[in-house]
Amino acid sequence: MKVSQRVKEVPYSAIRKLTPYADAAKKSGKKIYHLNIGEPDTRTPKEFFEAVQDFNQDRVGYAPSKGLLELREATSKYYKDRAIAYDAEDEIIITAGASEALVFALIAVTDLGDNVLTCNPFYSNYYTIFRQIGIKPQTFDTKVEDGYKLPDYETILNSVNEDTKAVLLSNPSNPTGAVYTEEEIRRVARVAIEKDLFIIADEVYREFVYDNKEFMSFAEIEGIEDRLILLDSISKRFGACGARIGSIASKNKDLMTEIVKLATGRLAAPTLEQIGATKLYDVQDSYFKEINEEYQRRRDCVYEELQKIDGVKTYAPKGAFYVMPELPVEDAEDFAKWMLTDFDLDGETVMVAPGFGFYHDSNVGKSQIRLAFVLNCEDLKKAINLLKIGLDEYKKINS
Ligand SMILES: Cc1ncc(COP(=O)(O)O)c(C=O)c1O
């Protein structure tokens, strides 16, 4: 018996790759500040738990494959309040997180051997899903020097080849925190029209946009309705990662008919979590405002502290809760591992995600790391200071 080549080609998650070293460090008594995983530490609104506690049936049955109508309606209203029209009846399907929504979208628009255009660096789990379903990424580069803005029209256009079926972007971006301007989004839309591609817009971080900037969704652009597939999730929006509830929305009726088949094949998304998620949409906008302000404070902290480290190339991320700086080291993965195995200050150290795993066919990420600012400001300051001291020591040892 042999495991498949397909599964062998799935890489270890860039975010969790160093976990065995972190486990060993914890066992030896070290305290680790986790900046490697983007799981918000903010509370899930009580509406979720109340709704689940109020469940009074004697059986947890399957929900409809398309999702509970109440949740589809709540999602549709959420969009409507943001000037986006998706009908609850046949334009929204509830999924097990945005992750499942992405699997459905990719299966629905690609065949084996096709590719999907995205930017370097990209959310590393995209790669796992690409390999799972037998497709490849096709990439264009974005750069730390300009805060990972999208490149010009020609660069994006010329990255498309005959096997490209869709362009996929996370906006606001995981891993870079870039938030694309209206002009950048229109540029991508123009390429998609020119090359007849689907647009898969992963907008799970839409609430996390800073400096009073307005977020512009692909769904606000006219003329691409038929080619747009919008992925969404309650994971980050309501700090409810463990509920595993997301959605896929599209105005393309043929496409949605096919996706219903995929949804039916996996029966349903979790029932109780859908009931809880429906009530989450009752929370006041003040909830989003409070969370947004907290993350902006964290963004400011991280940016300020990173600027104090010699030789680090950084920028102020405009959204999400990630920043992807470049360190003055040749191999950031080795450094990140060393921080866990060989370094501590008074028994404390930091875990970060090496940048390499967020790139395809590129070595640029070798000197980069991704930091998730999901800790309070005080802890973030301590963590970045540990990074600074660790970096000094590491450079001395390796010079
Ligand atoms: C850009 C992006 N898309 C999708 C997901 C997956 O979200 P979900 O928890 O809804 O599956 C994540 C999770 O970190 C993410 O960062």
Short mmCIF file of N, CA and C in Angstrom, two decimals, residues 3 35 39 43-44 115 126 133 193 208 242 267 273 277 314 318 355 370 385 391:
data_model
loop_
_atom_site.label_atom_id
_atom_site.label_comp_id
_atom_site.label_asym_id
_atom_site.label_seq_id
_atom_site.Cartn_x
_atom_site.Cartn_y
_atom_site.Cartn_z
N VAL A 3 0.62 5.70 0.08
CA VAL A 3 -0.23 6.89 0.09
C VAL A 3 -0.09 7.57 -1.26
N LEU A 35 2.44 34.63 17.48
CA LEU A 35 2.10 35.59 16.43
C LEU A 35 1.97 34.84 15.11
N GLU A 39 -5.92 33.60 14.74
CA GLU A 39 -7.20 33.34 15.40
C GLU A 39 -7.47 34.47 16.39
N ARG A 43 -13.92 38.23 22.02
CA ARG A 43 -15.01 37.34 22.42
C ARG A 43 -16.04 37.19 21.29
N THR A 44 -16.66 36.01 21.22
CA THR A 44 -17.79 35.79 20.32
C THR A 44 -19.02 36.44 20.98
N ASN A 115 -5.37 26.13 -13.81
CA ASN A 115 -4.77 26.95 -12.75
C ASN A 115 -5.63 28.15 -12.40
N TYR A 126 -4.60 28.20 0.71
CA TYR A 126 -5.06 28.12 -0.68
C TYR A 126 -4.32 27.00 -1.40
N ILE A 133 -7.45 19.48 -4.95
CA ILE A 133 -8.38 19.27 -6.06
C ILE A 133 -7.67 19.20 -7.42
N ILE A 193 -12.36 40.30 -17.26
CA ILE A 193 -13.25 40.45 -18.42
C ILE A 193 -12.46 40.15 -19.71
N PHE A 208 -12.17 44.44 8.94
CA PHE A 208 -10.88 44.85 9.51
C PHE A 208 -10.14 45.76 8.52
N GLY A 242 -14.31 28.64 15.47
CA GLY A 242 -14.65 27.25 15.73
C GLY A 242 -16.06 26.87 15.31
N LEU A 267 -24.07 16.84 2.38
CA LEU A 267 -25.30 16.89 3.19
C LEU A 267 -25.61 18.28 3.74
N GLU A 273 -24.60 25.46 14.92
CA GLU A 273 -23.76 26.62 14.63
C GLU A 273 -24.45 27.58 13.66
N ALA A 277 -25.14 31.33 14.41
CA ALA A 277 -24.64 32.33 13.45
C ALA A 277 -25.75 33.28 13.02
N THR A 314 9.48 47.17 6.65
CA THR A 314 8.09 46.97 7.02
C THR A 314 7.21 48.10 6.49
N LYS A 318 -2.98 47.91 6.01
CA LYS A 318 -4.22 48.71 5.97
C LYS A 318 -5.43 47.92 6.47
N GLY A 355 7.90 33.17 6.03
CA GLY A 355 7.22 33.71 4.85
C GLY A 355 7.23 32.80 3.62
N ARG A 370 5.46 36.16 8.58
CA ARG A 370 4.12 36.75 8.74
C ARG A 370 3.80 36.80 10.23
N ASN A 385 9.56 43.00 21.00
CA ASN A 385 10.84 43.26 21.64
C ASN A 385 11.68 41.97 21.71
N LEU A 391 16.74 38.60 17.22
CA LEU A 391 17.34 38.88 15.92
C LEU A 391 18.79 39.33 16.08
#
